[in-house]
Short mmCIF file of C-alpha atoms in Angstrom, two decimals:
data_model
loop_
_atom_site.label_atom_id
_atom_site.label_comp_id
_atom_site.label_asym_id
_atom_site.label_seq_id
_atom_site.Cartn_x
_atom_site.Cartn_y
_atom_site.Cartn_z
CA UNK A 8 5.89 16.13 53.44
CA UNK A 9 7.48 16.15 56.88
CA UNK A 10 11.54 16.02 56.46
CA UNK A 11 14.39 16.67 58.99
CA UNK A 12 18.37 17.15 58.29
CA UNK A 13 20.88 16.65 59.91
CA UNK A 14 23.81 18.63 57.80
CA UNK A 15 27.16 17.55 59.66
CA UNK A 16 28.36 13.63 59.24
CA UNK A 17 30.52 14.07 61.96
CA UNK A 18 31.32 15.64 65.18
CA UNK A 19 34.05 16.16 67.35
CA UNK A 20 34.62 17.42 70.65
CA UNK A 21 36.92 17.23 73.42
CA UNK A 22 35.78 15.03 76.63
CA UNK A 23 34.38 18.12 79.40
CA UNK A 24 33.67 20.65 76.21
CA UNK A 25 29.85 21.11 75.14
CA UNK A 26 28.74 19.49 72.51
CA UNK A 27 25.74 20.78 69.55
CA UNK A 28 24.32 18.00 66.99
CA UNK A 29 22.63 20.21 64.55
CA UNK A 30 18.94 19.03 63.52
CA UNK A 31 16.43 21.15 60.96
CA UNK A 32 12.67 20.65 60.19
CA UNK A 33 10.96 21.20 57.49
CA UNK A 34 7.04 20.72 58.43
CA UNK A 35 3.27 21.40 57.28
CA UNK A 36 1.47 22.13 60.77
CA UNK A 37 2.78 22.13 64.80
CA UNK A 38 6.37 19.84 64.80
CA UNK A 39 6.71 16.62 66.90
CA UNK A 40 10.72 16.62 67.14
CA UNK A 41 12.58 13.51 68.67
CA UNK A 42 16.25 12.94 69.45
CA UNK A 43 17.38 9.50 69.49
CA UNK A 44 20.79 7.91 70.08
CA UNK A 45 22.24 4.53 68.52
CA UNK A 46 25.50 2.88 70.42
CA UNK A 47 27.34 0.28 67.77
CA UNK A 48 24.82 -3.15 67.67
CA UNK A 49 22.19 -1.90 69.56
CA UNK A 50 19.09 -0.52 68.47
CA UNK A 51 17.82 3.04 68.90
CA UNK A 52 17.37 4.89 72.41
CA UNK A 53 14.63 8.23 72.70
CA UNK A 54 16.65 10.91 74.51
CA UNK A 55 13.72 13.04 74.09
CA UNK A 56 11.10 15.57 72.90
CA UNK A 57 9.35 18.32 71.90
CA UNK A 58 5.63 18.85 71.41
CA UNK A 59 4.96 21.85 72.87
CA UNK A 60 5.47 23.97 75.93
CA UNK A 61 8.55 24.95 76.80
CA UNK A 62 11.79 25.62 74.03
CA UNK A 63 14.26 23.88 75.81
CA UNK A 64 13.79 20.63 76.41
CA UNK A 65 15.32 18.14 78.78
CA UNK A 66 16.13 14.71 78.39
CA UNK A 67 18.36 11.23 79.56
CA UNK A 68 21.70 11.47 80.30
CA UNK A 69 22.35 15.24 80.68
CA UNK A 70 20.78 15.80 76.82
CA UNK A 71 19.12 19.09 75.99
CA UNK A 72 17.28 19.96 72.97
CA UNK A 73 16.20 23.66 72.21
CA UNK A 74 13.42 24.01 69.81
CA UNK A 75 13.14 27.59 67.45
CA UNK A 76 10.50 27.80 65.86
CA UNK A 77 12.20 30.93 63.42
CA UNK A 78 15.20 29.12 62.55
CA UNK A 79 12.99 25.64 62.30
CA UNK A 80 15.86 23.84 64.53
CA UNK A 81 15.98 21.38 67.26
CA UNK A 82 19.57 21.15 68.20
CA UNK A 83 20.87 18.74 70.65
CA UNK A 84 23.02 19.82 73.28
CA UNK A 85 25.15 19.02 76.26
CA UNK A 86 27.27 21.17 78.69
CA UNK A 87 29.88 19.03 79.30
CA UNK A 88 30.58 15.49 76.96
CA UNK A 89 31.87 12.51 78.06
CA UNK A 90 33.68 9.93 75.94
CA UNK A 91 30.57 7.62 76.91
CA UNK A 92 28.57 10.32 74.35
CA UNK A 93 30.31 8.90 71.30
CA UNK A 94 27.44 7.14 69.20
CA UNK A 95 24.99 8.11 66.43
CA UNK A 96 22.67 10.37 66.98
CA UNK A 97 19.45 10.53 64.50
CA UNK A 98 16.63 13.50 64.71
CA UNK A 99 13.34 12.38 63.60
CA UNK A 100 9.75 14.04 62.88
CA UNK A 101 6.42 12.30 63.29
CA UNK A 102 4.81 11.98 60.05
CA UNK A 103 1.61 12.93 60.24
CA UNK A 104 -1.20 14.49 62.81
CA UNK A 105 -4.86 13.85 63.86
CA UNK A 106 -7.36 11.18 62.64
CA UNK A 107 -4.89 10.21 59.83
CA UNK A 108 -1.48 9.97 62.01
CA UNK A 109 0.25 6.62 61.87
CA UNK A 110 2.46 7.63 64.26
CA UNK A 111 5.39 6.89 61.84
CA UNK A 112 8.77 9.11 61.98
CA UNK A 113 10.89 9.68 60.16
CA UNK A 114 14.47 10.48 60.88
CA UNK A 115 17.22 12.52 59.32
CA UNK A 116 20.52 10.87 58.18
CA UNK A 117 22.61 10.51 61.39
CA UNK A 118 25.31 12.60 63.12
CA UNK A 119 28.57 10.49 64.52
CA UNK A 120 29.50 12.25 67.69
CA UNK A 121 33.09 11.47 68.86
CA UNK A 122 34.18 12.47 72.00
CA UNK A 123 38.07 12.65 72.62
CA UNK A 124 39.51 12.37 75.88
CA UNK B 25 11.58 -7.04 80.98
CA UNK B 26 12.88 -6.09 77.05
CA UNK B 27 10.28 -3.97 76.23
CA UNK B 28 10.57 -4.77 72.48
CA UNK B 29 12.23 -8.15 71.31
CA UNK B 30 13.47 -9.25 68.00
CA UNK B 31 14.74 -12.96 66.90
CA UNK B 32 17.37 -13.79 65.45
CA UNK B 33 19.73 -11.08 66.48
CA UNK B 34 21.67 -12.14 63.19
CA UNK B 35 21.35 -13.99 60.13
CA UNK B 36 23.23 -15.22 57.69
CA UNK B 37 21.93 -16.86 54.54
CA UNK B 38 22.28 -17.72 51.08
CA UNK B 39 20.82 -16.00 48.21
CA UNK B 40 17.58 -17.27 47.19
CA UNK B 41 16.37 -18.37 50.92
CA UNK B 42 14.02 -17.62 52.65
CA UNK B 43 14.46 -16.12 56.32
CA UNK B 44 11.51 -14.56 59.06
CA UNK B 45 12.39 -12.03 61.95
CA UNK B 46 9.99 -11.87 64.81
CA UNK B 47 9.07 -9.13 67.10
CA UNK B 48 7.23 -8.47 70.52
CA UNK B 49 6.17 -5.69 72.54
CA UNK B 50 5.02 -6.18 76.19
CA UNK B 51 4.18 -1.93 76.56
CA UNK B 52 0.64 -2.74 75.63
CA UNK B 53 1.03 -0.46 72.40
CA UNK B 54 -1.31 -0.22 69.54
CA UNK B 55 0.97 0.16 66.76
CA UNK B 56 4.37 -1.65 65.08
CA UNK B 57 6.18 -1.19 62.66
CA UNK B 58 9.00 -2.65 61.04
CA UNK B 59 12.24 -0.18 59.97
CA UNK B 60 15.15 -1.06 57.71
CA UNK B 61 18.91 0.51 58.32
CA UNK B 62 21.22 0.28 55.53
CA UNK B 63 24.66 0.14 55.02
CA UNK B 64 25.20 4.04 55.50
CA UNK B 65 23.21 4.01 58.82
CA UNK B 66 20.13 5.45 56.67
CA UNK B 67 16.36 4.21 58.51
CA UNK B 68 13.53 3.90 56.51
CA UNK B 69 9.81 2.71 57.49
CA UNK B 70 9.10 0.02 55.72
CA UNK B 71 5.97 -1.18 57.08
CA UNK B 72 3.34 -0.30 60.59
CA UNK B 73 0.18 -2.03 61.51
CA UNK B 74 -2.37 -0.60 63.74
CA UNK B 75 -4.17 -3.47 66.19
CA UNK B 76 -3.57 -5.94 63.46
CA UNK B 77 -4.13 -3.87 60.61
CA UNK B 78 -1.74 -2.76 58.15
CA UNK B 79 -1.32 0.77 57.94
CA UNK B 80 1.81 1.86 55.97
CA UNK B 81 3.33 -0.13 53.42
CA UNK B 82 6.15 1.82 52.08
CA UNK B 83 7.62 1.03 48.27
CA UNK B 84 9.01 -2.08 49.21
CA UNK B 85 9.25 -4.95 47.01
CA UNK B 86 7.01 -7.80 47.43
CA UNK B 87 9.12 -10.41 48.70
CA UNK B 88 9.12 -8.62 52.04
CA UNK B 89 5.83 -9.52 54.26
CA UNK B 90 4.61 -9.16 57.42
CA UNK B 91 2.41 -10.78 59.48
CA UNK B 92 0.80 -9.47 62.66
CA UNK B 93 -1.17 -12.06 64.54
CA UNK B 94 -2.34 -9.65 67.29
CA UNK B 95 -1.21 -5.82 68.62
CA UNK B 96 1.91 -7.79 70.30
CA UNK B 97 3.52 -9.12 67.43
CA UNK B 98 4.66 -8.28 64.19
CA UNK B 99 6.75 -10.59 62.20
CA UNK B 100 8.31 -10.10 58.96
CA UNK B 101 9.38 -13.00 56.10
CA UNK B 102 11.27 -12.64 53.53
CA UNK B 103 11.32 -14.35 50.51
CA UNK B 104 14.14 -14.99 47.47
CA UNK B 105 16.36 -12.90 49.53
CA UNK B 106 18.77 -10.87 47.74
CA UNK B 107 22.42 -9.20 48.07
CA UNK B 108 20.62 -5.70 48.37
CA UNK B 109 18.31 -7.08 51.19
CA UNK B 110 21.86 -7.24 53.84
CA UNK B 111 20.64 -4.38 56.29
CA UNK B 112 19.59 -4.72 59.62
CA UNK B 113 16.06 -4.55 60.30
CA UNK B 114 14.33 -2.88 63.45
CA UNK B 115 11.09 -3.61 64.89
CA UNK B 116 9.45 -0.98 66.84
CA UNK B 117 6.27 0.33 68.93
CA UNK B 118 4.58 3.26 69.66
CA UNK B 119 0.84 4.10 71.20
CA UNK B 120 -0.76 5.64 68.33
CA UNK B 121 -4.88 5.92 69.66
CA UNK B 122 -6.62 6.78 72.57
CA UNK B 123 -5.38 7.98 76.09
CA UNK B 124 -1.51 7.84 76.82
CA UNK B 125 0.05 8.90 73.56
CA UNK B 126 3.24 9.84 74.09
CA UNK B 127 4.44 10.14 70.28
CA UNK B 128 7.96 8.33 70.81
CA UNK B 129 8.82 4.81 69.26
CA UNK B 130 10.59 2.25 71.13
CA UNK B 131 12.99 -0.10 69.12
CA UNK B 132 14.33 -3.36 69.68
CA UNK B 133 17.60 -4.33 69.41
CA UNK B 134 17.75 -5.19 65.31
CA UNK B 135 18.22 -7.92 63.50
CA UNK B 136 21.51 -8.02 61.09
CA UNK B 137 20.79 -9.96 58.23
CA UNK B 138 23.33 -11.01 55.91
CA UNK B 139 23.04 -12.11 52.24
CA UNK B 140 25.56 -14.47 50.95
#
């Protein structure tokens, strides 16, 4: 079965440092890897994705995503945060591929990213 | 335009009612499903239909059930409601057949639902 994991709760960084929300995969098959972000009350935003192509991938507001294949990661990155950055951030993984796909994914437990000014 | 809309935003309720959220998608997809977030921020599928037809149904017990009266809409009622059933619920869409799959979901805005 398709799983991701997020292993850090929590992360903190200092407003104009970069930031890394760690994300691993565990997959049968080719990995379709999603970043999303959740602000407090509101439902869940795609920042993006990776399906193929190119490791790094860009995405909304300044996000970055670098898929490796060896170390089965999709980490989330940004150069510089802002204190607008602090939310929860989920990585996900579509369940599924082909004829049978549902298109379902499913997400790892959440990383809190605080950003301190 | 919301892309995907859910009613009520919130609800609060007594044990023992019973409560519907609705959901619609204007992005023309062919898929919905319905997700659950608990108390720790944890989401889980619950349930997805496919142009009408259910397609996941996840171990959920069956008080929960949802309705979709075409690829637009997906509702989801809730009978005997219980403590354990405060969460809020997300409805989301995604184009799972044919030409333009992109492979991302797109979520509404959730609907808190509290058990009294």
């Amino acid at each position: 079965a398709q799983s991701v994991a997020q292993p850090e709760d929590q992360v903190n960084v200092a407003e104009g440092n970069p930031l890394t929300v760690k994300c691993t995969y565990s997959v049968s098959g080719n990995p379709y890897l999603f970043w999303y972000v959740q602000y407090p009350n509101r439902g869940l935003q795609f920042l993006l994705k990776y399906i193929t192509g190119d490791n790094l991938v860009k995405g909304s507001y300044g996000f970055e995503a670098e898929f490796n294949k060896s170390q089965t990661s999709f980490h989330l990155k940004k150069p510089s945060a802002l204190v607008s950055d602090s939310a929860l951030y989920f990585c996900a993984v579509r369940d599924g591929y082909g004829s049978g796909n549902t298109g379902k994914l499913i997400f790892g437990q959440g990383t809190t990213l605080q950003v301190k000014p | 335009d919301t892309a995907v809309s859910q009613t009520p935003k919130y609800l609060v309720t007594q044990m023992g009612n019973d409560k519907s959220i609705k959901c619609e998608q204007n992005l023309g997809h062919d898929t919905m499903y319905w997700y659950k977030q608990d108390s720790k921020k944890f989401l889980k599928i619950m349930f997805s239909y496919n142009n009408k037809e259910l397609i996941i149904n996840e171990t959920v017990p069956n008080r929960f059930s949802p309705k979709s009266p075409d690829k637009a809409h997906l509702n989801l009622h809730i009978n005997s409601l219980e403590l354990g059933d405060s969460a809020v619920y997300f409805c989301a869409s995604s184009q799972v057949g044919g030409t333009g799959v992109t492979g991302e979901l797109f979520f509404g805005e959730g609907s808190r639902l509290t058990v009294l």
